[in-house]
Short mmCIF file of C-alpha atoms in Angstrom, two decimals:
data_model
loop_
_atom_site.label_atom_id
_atom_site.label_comp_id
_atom_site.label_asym_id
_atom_site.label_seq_id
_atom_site.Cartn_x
_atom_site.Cartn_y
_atom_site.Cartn_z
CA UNK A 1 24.29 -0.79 -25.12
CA UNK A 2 21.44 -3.34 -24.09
CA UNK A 3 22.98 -5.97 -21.83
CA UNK A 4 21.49 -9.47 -21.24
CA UNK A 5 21.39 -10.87 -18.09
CA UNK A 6 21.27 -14.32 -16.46
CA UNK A 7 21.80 -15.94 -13.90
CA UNK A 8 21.46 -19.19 -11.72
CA UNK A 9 21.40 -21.51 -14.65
CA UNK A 10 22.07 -24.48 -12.42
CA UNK A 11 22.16 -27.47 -14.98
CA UNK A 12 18.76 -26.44 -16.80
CA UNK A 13 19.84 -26.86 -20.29
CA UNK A 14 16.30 -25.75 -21.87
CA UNK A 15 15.95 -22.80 -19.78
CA UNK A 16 19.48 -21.65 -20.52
CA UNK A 17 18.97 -22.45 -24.60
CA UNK A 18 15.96 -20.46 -24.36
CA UNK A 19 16.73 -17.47 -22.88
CA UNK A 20 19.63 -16.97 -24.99
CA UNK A 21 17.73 -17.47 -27.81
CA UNK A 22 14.95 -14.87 -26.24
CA UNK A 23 17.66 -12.58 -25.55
CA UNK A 24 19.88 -12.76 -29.26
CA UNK A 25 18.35 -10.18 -30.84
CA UNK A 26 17.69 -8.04 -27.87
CA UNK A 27 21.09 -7.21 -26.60
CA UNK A 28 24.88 -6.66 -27.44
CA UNK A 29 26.11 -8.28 -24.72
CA UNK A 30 25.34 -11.00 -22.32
CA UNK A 31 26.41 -11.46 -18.35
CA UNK A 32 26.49 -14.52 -16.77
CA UNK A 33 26.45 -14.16 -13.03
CA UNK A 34 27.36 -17.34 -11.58
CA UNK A 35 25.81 -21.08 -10.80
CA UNK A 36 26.13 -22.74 -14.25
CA UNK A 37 26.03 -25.75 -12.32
CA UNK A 38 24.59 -27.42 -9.48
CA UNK A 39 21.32 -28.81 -9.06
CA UNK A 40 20.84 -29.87 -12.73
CA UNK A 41 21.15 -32.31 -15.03
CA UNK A 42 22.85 -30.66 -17.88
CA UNK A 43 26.14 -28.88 -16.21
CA UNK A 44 28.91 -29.59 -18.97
CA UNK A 45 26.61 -28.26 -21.52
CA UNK A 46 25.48 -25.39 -20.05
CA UNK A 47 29.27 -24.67 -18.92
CA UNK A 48 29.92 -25.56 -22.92
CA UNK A 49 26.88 -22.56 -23.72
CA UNK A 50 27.68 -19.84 -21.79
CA UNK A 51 31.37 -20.05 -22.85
CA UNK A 52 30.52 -20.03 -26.58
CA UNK A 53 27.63 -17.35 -25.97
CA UNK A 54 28.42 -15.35 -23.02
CA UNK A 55 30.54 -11.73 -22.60
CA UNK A 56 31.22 -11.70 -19.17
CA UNK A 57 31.02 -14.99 -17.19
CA UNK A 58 31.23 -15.31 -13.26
CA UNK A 59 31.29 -18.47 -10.78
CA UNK A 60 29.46 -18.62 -7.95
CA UNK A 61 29.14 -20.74 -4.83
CA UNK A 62 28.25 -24.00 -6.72
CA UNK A 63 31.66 -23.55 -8.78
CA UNK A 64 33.26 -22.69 -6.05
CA UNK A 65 32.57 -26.22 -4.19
CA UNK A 66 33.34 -27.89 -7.56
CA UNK A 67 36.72 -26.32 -7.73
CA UNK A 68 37.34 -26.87 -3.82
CA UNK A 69 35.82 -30.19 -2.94
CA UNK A 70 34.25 -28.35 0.24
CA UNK A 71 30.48 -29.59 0.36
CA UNK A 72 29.94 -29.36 3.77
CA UNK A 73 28.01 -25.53 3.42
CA UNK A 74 25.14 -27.34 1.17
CA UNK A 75 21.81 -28.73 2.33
CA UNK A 76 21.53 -31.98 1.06
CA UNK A 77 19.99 -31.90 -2.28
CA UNK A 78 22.21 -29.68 -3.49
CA UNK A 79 25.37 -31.45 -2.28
CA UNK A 80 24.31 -34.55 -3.76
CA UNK A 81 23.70 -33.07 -7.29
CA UNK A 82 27.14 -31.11 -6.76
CA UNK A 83 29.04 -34.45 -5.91
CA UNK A 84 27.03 -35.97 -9.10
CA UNK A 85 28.12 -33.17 -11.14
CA UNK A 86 31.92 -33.08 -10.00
CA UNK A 87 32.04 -36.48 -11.35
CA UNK A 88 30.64 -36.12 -14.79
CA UNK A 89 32.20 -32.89 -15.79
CA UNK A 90 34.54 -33.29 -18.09
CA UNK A 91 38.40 -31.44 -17.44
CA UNK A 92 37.90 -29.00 -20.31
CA UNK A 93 34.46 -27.93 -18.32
CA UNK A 94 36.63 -28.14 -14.75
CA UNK A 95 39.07 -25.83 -16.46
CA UNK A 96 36.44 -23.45 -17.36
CA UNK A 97 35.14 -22.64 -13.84
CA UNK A 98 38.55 -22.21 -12.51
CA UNK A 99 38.75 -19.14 -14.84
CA UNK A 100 35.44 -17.62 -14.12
CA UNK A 101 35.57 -14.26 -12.61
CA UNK A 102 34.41 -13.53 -8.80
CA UNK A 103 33.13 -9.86 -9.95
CA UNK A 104 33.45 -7.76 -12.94
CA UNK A 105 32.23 -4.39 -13.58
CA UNK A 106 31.41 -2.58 -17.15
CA UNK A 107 30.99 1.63 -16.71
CA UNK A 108 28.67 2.35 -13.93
CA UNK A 109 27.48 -1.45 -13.66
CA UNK A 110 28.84 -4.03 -11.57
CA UNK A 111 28.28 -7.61 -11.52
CA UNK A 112 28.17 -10.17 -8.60
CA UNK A 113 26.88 -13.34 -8.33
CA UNK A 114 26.00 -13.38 -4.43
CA UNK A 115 26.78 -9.68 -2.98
CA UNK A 116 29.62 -7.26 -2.98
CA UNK A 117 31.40 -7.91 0.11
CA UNK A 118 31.07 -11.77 0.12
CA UNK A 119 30.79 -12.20 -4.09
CA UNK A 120 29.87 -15.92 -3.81
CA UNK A 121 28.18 -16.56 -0.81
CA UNK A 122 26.05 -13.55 0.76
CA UNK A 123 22.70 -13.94 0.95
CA UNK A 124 20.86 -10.25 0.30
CA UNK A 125 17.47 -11.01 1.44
CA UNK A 126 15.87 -8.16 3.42
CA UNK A 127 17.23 -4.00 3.14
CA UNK A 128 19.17 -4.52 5.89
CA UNK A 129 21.65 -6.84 3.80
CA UNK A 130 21.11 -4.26 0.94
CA UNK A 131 22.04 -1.28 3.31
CA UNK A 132 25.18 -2.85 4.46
CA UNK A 133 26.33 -3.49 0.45
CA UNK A 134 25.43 -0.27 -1.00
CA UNK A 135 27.89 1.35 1.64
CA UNK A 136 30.41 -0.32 -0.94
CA UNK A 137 28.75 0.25 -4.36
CA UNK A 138 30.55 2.91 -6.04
CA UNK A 139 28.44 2.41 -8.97
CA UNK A 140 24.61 3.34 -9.96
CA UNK A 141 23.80 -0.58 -10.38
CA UNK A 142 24.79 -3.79 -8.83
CA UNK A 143 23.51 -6.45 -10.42
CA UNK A 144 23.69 -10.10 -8.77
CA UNK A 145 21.90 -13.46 -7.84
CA UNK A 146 21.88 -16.16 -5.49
CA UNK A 147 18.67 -16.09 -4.09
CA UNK A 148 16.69 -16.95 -6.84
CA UNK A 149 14.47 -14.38 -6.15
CA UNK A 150 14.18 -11.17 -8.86
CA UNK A 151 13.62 -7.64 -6.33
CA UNK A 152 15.31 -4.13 -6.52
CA UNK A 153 16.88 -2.23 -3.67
CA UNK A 154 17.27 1.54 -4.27
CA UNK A 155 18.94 3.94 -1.81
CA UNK A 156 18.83 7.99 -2.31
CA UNK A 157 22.61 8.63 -2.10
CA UNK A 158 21.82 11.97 0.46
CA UNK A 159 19.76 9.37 2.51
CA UNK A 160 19.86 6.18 4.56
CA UNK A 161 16.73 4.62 3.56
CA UNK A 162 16.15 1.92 1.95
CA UNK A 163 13.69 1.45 -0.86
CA UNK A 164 12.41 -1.99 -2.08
CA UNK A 165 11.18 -2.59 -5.53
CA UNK A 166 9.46 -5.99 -5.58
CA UNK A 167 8.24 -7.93 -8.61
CA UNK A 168 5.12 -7.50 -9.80
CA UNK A 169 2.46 -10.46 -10.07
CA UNK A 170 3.77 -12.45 -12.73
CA UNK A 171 7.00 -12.61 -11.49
CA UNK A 172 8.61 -9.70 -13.67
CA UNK A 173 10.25 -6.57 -12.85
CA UNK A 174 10.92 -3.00 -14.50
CA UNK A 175 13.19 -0.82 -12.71
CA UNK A 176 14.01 3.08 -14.38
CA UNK A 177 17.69 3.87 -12.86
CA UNK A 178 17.07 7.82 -11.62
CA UNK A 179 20.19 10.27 -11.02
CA UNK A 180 20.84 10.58 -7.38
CA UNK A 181 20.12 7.21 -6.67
CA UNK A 182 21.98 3.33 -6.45
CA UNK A 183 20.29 -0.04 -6.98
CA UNK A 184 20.76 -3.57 -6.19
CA UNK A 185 19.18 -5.43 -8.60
CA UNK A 186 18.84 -8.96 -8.17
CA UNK A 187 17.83 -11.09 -11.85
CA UNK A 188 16.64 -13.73 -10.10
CA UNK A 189 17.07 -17.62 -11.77
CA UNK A 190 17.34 -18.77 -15.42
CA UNK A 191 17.03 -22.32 -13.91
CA UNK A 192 15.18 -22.91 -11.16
CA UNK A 193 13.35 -20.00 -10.17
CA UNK A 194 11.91 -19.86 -6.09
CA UNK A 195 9.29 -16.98 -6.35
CA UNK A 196 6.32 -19.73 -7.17
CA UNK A 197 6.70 -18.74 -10.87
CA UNK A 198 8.76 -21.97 -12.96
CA UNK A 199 9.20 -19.41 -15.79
CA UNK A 200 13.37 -18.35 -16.53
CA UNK A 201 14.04 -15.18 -15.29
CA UNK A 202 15.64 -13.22 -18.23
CA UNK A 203 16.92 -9.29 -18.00
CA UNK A 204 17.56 -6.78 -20.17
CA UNK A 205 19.17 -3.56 -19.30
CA UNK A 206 19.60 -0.58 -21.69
CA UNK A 207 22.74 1.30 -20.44
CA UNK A 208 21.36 4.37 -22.53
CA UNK A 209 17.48 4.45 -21.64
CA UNK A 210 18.97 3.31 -18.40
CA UNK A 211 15.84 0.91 -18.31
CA UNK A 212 16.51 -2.51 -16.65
CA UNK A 213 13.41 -5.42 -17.29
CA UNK A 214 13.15 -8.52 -16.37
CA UNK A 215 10.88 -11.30 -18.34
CA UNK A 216 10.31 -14.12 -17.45
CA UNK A 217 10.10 -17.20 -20.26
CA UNK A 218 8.27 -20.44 -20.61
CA UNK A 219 10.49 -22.99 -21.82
CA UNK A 220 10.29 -27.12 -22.04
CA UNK A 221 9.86 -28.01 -18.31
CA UNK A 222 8.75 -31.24 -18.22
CA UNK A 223 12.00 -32.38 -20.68
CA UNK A 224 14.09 -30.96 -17.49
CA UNK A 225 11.85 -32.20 -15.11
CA UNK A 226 12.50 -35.71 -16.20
CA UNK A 227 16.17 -35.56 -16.91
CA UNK A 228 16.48 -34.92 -13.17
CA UNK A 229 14.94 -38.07 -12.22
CA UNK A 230 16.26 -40.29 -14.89
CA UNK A 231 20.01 -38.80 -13.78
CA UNK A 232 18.92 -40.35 -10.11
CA UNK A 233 18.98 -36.93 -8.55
CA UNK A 234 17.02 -35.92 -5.32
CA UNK A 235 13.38 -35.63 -6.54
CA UNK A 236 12.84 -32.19 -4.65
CA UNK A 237 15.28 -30.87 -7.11
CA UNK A 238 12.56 -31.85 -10.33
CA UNK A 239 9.82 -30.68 -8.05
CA UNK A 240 11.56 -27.02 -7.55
CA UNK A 241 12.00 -26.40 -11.43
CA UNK A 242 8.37 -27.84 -12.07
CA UNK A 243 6.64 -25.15 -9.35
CA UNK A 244 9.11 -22.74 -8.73
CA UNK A 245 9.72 -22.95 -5.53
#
């Protein structure tokens, strides 16, 4: 089975259209790993996408403040779009979200949107954070979000080191899942990508080849760009999709 993979949508309408479309005749199945929303100015269609399009759908910290109210863990920006996008969101979309998944898992692969122990809210920056979650993987392959940031983590399951498999220098990353070993593999953002590149991030992974890639894909930036400002959002946020930061 080839499974796509994306993640950290966040509102972006044209990234999310076009990495579906990238990814249609590519995989069998398609994971959604959490923040839809937030951020951007598209949230009840891109809640309305990955419904119609997407296998396996979780929430992750932006849904979660949507479904609780509770703002108050959110820098500014993003608390701002999040109250904007509470209001507009219509209560078939609200519905939707309450019924995304935390975690899922499919064979040997399981899905997260932030980390296994906290699912929606810890950050797995350094191999430090990765060394404390693979001490609860009982899979070969964690896949997961969050930080916006596409890197690998692979430990040797006879050893305690820590192995980190960074992208290369256009952003993408290919990762061949050896016996003996686990991975954290984070797919970094559909929608507003951090790692300097504005591209999508888009994966792919072949449950067979056991192959996992991740592309990354132009799409119409500027038309996002400018939605963001003409919604009245925090310009930062149109900056962020525009350089990738």
């Amino acid at each position: 089975m080839k499974i796509g993979i994306i993640s950290d949508a966040h509102g972006n309408l044209e990234a999310l259209t076009t990495s579906i479309l990238f990814l249609k005749d590519k995989t069998d199945f398609l994971a959604v790993l959490g923040d839809t929303v937030g951020y951007g100015p598209n949230p009840e269609e891109c809640i309305n996408v990955v419904v119609s399009e997407a296998n396996l759908i979780l929430k992750g910290n932006h849904e979660e403040g949507i479904i609780t109210g509770n703002y108050r863990a959110f820098k500014e920006a993003a608390r701002i779009a999040l109250e904007w996008t509470e209001k507009i969101l219509s209560d078939n979309a609200l519905t939707s979200i309450k019924n995304f998944k935390e975690k899922d898992e499919m064979d040997d692969v399981l899905f997260v949107h932030a980390s296994i122990s906290s699912p929606l809210f810890k950050y797995i920056l350094i191999g430090k954070d990765a060394k404390e979650e693979f001490a609860l993987l009982d899979k070969s392959v964690c896949f997961f979000g969050h930080t916006h940031m596409p890197v690998g983590y692979r430990k040797n399951q006879e050893k305690e080191q820590i192995e980190t498999i960074p992208s290369d220098f256009s952003g993408r990353l290919k990762i061949e899942i050896s016996p003996g070993y686990k991975y954290l593999i984070n797919v970094g953002s559909t929608g507003q990508p951090r790692d300097g590149f504005p591209f999508a991030c888009v994966s792919v992974y072949d449950t067979e080849k056991r192959l996992f890639n991740l592309y990354r894909i132009e799409y119409p930036v500027e038309t996002t760009r400018q939605k963001i400002l003409d919604r009245g959002l925090p310009s930062i946020l149109a900056r962020r999709v525009y350089q990738g930061i």
